[in-house]
C-alpha positions as a Markdown table, in Angstrom:
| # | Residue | x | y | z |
|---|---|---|---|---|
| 1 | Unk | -12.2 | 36.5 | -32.4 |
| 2 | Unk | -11.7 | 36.8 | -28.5 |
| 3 | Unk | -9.7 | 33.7 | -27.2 |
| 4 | Unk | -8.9 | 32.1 | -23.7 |
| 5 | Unk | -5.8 | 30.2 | -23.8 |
| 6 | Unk | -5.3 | 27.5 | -20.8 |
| 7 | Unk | -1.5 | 26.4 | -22.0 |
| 8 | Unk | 1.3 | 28.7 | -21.3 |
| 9 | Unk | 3.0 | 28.1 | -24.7 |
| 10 | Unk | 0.2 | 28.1 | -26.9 |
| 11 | Unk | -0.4 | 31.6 | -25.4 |
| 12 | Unk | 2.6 | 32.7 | -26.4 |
| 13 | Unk | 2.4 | 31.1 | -30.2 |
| 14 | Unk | -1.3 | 32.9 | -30.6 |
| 15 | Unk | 0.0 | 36.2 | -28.9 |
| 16 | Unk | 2.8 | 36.3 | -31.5 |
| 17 | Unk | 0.8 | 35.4 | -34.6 |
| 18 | Unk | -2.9 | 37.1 | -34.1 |
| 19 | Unk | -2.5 | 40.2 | -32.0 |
| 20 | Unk | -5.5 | 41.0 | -30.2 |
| 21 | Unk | -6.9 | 38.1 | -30.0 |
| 22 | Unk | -6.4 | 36.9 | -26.6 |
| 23 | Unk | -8.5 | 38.1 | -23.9 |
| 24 | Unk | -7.2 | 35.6 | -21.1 |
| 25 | Unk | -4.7 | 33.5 | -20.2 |
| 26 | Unk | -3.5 | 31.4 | -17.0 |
| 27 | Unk | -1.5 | 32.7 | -14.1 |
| 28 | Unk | 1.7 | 30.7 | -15.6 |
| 29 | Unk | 1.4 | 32.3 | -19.4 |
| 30 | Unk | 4.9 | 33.8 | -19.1 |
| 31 | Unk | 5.2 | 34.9 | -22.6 |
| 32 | Unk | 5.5 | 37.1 | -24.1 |
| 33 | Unk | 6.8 | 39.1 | -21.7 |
| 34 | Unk | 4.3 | 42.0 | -20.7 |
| 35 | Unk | 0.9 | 40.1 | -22.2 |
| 36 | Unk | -1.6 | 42.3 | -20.7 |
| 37 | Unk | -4.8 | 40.3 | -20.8 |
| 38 | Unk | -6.8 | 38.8 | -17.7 |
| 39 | Unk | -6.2 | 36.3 | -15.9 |
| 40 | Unk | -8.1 | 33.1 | -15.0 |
| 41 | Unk | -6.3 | 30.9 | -12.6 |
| 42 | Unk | -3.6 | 28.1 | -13.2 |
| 43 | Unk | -3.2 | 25.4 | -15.7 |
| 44 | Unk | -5.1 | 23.0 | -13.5 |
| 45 | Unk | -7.5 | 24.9 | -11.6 |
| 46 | Unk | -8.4 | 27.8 | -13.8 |
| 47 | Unk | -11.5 | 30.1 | -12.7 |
| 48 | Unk | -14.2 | 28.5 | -15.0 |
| 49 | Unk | -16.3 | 31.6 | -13.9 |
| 50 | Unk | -13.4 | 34.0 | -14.8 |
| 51 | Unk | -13.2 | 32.4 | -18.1 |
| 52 | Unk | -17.3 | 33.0 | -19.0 |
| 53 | Unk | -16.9 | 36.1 | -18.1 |
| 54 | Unk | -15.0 | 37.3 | -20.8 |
| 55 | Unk | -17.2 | 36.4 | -23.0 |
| 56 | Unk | -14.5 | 34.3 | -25.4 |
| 57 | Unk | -15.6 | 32.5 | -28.9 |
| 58 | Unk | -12.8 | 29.9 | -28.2 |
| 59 | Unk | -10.8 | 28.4 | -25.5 |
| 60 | Unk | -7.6 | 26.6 | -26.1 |
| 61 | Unk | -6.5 | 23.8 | -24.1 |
| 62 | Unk | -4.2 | 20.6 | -24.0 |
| 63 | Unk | -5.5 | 17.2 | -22.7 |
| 64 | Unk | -2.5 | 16.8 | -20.6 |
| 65 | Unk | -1.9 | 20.2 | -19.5 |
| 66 | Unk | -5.6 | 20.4 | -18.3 |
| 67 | Unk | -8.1 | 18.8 | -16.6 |
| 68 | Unk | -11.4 | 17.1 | -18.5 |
| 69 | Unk | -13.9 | 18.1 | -15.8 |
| 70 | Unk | -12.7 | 22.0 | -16.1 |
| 71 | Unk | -13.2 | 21.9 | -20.4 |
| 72 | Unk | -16.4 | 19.8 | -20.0 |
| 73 | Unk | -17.4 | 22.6 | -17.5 |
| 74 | Unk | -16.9 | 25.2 | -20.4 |
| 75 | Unk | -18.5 | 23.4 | -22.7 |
| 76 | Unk | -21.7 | 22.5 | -21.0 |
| 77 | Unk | -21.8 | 26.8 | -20.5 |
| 78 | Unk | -21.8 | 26.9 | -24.6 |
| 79 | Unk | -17.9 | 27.6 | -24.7 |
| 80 | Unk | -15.9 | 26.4 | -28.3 |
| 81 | Unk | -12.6 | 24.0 | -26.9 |
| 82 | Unk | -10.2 | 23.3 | -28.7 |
| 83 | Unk | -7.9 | 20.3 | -27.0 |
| 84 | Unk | -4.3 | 19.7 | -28.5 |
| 85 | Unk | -2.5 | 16.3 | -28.0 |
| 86 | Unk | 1.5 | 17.0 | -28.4 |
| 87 | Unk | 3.4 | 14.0 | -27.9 |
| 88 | Unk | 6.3 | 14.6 | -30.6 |
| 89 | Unk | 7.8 | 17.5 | -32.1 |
| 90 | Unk | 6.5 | 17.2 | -35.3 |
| 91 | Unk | 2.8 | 16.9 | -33.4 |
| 92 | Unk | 3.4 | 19.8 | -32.0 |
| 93 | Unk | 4.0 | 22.0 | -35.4 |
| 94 | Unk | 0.6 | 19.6 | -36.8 |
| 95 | Unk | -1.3 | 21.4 | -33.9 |
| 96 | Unk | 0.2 | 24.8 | -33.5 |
| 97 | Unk | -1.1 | 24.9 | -36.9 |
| 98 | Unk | -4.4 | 23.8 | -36.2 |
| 99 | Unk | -4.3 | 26.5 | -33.1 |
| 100 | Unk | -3.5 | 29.5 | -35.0 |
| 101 | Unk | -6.0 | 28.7 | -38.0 |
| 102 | Unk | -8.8 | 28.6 | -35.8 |
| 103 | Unk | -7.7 | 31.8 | -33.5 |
| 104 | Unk | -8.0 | 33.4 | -36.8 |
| 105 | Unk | -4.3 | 33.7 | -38.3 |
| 106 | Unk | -4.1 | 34.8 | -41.7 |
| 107 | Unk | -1.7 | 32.8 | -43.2 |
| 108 | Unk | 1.4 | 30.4 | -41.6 |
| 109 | Unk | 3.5 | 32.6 | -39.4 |
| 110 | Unk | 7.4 | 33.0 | -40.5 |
| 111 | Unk | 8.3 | 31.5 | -36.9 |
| 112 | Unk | 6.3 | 28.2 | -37.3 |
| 113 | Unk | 8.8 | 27.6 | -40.5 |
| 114 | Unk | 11.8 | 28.5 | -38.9 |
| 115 | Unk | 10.7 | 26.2 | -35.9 |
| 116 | Unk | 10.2 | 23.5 | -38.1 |
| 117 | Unk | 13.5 | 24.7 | -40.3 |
| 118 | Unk | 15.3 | 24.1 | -37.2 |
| 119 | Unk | 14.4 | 20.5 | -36.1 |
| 120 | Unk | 14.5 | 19.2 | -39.6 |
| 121 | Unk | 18.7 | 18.7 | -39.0 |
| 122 | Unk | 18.9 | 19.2 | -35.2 |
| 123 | Unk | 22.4 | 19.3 | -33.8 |
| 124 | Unk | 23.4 | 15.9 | -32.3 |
| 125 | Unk | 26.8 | 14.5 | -30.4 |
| 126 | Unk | 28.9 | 12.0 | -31.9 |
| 127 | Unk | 27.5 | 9.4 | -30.0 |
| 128 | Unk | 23.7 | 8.8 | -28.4 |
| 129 | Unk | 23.8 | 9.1 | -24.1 |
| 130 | Unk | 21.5 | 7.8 | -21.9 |
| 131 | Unk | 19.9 | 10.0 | -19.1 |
| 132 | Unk | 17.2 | 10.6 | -16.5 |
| 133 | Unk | 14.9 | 13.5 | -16.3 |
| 134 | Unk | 13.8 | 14.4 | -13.2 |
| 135 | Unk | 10.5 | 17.1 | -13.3 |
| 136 | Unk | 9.3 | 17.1 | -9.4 |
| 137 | Unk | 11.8 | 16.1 | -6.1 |
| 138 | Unk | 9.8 | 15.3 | -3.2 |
| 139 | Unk | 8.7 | 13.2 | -4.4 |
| 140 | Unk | 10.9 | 12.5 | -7.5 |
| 141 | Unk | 9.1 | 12.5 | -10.5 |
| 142 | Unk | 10.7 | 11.7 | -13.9 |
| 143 | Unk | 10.0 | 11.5 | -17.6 |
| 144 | Unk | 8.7 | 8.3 | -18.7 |
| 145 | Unk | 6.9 | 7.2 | -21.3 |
| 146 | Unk | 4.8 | 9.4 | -24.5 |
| 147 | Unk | 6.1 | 12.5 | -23.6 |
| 148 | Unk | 7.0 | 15.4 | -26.0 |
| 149 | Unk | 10.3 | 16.4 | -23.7 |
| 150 | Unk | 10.9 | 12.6 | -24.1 |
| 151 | Unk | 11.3 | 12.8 | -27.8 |
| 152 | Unk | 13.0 | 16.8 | -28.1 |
| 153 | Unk | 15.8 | 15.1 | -26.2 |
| 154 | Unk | 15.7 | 11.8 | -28.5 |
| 155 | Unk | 16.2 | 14.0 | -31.4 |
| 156 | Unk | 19.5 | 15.6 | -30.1 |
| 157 | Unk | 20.9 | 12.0 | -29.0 |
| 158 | Unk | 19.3 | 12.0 | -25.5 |
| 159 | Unk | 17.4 | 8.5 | -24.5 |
| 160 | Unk | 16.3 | 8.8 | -21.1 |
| 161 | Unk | 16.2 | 5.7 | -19.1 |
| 162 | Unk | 12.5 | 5.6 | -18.3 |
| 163 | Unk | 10.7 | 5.9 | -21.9 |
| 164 | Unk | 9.5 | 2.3 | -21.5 |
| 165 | Unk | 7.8 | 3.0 | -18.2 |
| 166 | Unk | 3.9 | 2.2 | -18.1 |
| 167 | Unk | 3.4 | 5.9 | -16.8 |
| 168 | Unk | 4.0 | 9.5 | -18.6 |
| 169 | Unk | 5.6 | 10.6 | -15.1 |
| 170 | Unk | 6.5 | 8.2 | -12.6 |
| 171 | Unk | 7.7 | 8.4 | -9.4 |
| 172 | Unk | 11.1 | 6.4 | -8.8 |
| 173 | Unk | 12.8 | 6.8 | -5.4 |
| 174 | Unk | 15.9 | 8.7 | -6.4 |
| 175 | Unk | 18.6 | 5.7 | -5.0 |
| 176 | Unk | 17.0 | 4.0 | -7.8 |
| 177 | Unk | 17.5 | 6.9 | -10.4 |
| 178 | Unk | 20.9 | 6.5 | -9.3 |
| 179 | Unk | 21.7 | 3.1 | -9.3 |
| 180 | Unk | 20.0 | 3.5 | -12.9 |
| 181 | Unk | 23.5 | 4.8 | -13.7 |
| 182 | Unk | 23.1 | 6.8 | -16.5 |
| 183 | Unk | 25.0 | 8.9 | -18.6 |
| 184 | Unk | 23.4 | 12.2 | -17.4 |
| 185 | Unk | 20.8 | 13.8 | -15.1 |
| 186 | Unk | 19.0 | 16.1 | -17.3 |
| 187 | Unk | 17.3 | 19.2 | -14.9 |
| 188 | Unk | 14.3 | 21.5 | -16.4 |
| 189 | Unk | 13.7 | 24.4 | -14.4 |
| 190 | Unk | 10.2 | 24.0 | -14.4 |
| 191 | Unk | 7.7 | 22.6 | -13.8 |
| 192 | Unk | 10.3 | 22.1 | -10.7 |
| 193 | Unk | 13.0 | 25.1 | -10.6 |
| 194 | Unk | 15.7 | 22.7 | -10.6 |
| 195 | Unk | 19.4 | 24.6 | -9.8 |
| 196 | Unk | 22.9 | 24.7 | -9.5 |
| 197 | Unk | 22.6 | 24.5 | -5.3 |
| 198 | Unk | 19.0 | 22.3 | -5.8 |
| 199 | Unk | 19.1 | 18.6 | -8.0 |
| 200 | Unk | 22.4 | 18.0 | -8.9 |
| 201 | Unk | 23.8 | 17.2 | -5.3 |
| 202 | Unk | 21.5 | 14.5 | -5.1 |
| 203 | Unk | 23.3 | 12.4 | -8.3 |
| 204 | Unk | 27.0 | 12.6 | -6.6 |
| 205 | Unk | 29.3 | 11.4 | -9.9 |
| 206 | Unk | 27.3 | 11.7 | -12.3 |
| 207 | Unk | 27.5 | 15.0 | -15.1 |
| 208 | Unk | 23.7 | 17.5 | -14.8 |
| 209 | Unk | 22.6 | 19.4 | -17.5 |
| 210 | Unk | 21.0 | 22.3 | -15.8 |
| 211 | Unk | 18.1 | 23.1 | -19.2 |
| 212 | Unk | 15.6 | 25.9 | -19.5 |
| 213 | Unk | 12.3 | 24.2 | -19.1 |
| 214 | Unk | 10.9 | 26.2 | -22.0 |
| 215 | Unk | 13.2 | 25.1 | -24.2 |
| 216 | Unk | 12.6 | 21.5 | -23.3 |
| 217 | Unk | 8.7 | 21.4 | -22.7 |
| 218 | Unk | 6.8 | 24.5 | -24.8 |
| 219 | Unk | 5.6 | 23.9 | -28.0 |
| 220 | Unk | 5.7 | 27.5 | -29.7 |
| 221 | Unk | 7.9 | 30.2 | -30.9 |
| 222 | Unk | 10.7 | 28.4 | -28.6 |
| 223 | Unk | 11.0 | 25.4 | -30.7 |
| 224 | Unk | 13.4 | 27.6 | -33.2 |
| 225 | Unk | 15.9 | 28.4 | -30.6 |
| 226 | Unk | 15.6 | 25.0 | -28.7 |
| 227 | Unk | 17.9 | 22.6 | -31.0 |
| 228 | Unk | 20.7 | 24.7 | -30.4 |
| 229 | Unk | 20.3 | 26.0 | -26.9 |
| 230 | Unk | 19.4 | 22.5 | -25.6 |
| 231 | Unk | 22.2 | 20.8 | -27.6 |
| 232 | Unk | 24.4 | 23.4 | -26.0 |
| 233 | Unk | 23.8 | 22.9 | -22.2 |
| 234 | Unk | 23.7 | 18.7 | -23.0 |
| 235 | Unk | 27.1 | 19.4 | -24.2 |
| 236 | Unk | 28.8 | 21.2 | -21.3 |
| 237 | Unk | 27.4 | 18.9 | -18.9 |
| 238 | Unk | 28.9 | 15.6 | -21.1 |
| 239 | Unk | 32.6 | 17.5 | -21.0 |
């Protein structure tokens, strides 16, 4: 089985459960650390040509991560692709099980049950806080509605103002975000590298939770240690 993965964490799940079966990845695959396969661009532009070239039996993908005209591309060349929609948490165990069955995985690797161990009780505060999410700042971008971050920080007591909003990731001036007055300002590092000098000075008064982006947006071998390690930085920023 030789396997092109276009989705940073679903790289990562099929690098840790079927060894050798990745041949390419994107430019942003991060993990694990040291994955020496080729590369074929970014998420939303990958090389279509680079991706022929090797010559893969399947190509994984995510219909939000990546772009329709790029997998339709790969399939008009005779390409296999397999699209995942994660929208919840337990969607995403659903399709990381689909993912590794058809990269070829034996059986259900021991990290997909601890992930799923994991979220079963997550770790939540006494009481349920409100919060926006900013992903982008110029322009500010922010979680809104159907989103898979949207419901990991539902789960640990998190309801971020903006889950109603027609659009997955709208863009709301951030005086508005402000005057929203919530109970926190939740900021990923990615897909923006928000930081202690860069988000936080623009929501004077109110508590940020600086989070690891992976934590908060990857489905795959992540979603074991994110309960705690999210619940932990939403914590500090509430005291």
């Amino acid at each position: 089985m030789r396997v092109v993965s276009l989705v940073p964490s679903l790289t990562e799940a099929v690098a840790r459960t079927v060894p050798g079966a990745l041949v390419g990845a994107t430019d942003w695959c991060t993990h694990p650390a040291g994955l020496d396969v080729a590369r074929v661009g970014g998420t939303k532009n990958p090389k279509t040509d680079r991706v022929l070239a090797l010559a893969p039996d399947l190509v994984i993908a995510n219909e939000e991560e990546n772009r329709a005209p790029d997998l339709d591309a790969l399939r008009a060349a005779g390409v296999e692709v397999l699209v995942t929609e994660v929208r919840t948490v337990p969607q995403a165990f659903t399709e990381l099980a689909r993912v590794l069955t058809a990269c070829g995985a034996p059986s259900r690797p021991r990290w997909l049950d601890e992930a799923e161990a994991a979220w079963t009780a997550p770790p939540r505060p006494e009481r349920r806080s409100t919060a926006v999410v900013p992903i982008w700042r110029r322009p500010w971008m922010v979680l809104g509605s159907d989103t898979f971050a949207g419901d990991v920080l539902a789960r640990l007591g998190v309801d971020h103002l903006y889950a109603s909003h027609p659009e997955r990731y709208p863009k709301i001036p951030v005086d508005e975000l402000r005057a929203a007055r919530p109970d926190l300002v939740v900021l990923p590092d990615e897909p923006y590298r928000f930081t202690a000098d860069d988000g936080p000075e623009a929501f004077p008064g109110l508590p940020c939770a600086l989070v690891d982006g992976r934590y908060l947006t990857w489905y795959g071998p992540s979603l074991a240690k994110a309960p705690r390690a999210l619940d932990a930085a939403l914590r500090a920023a509430r005291r």
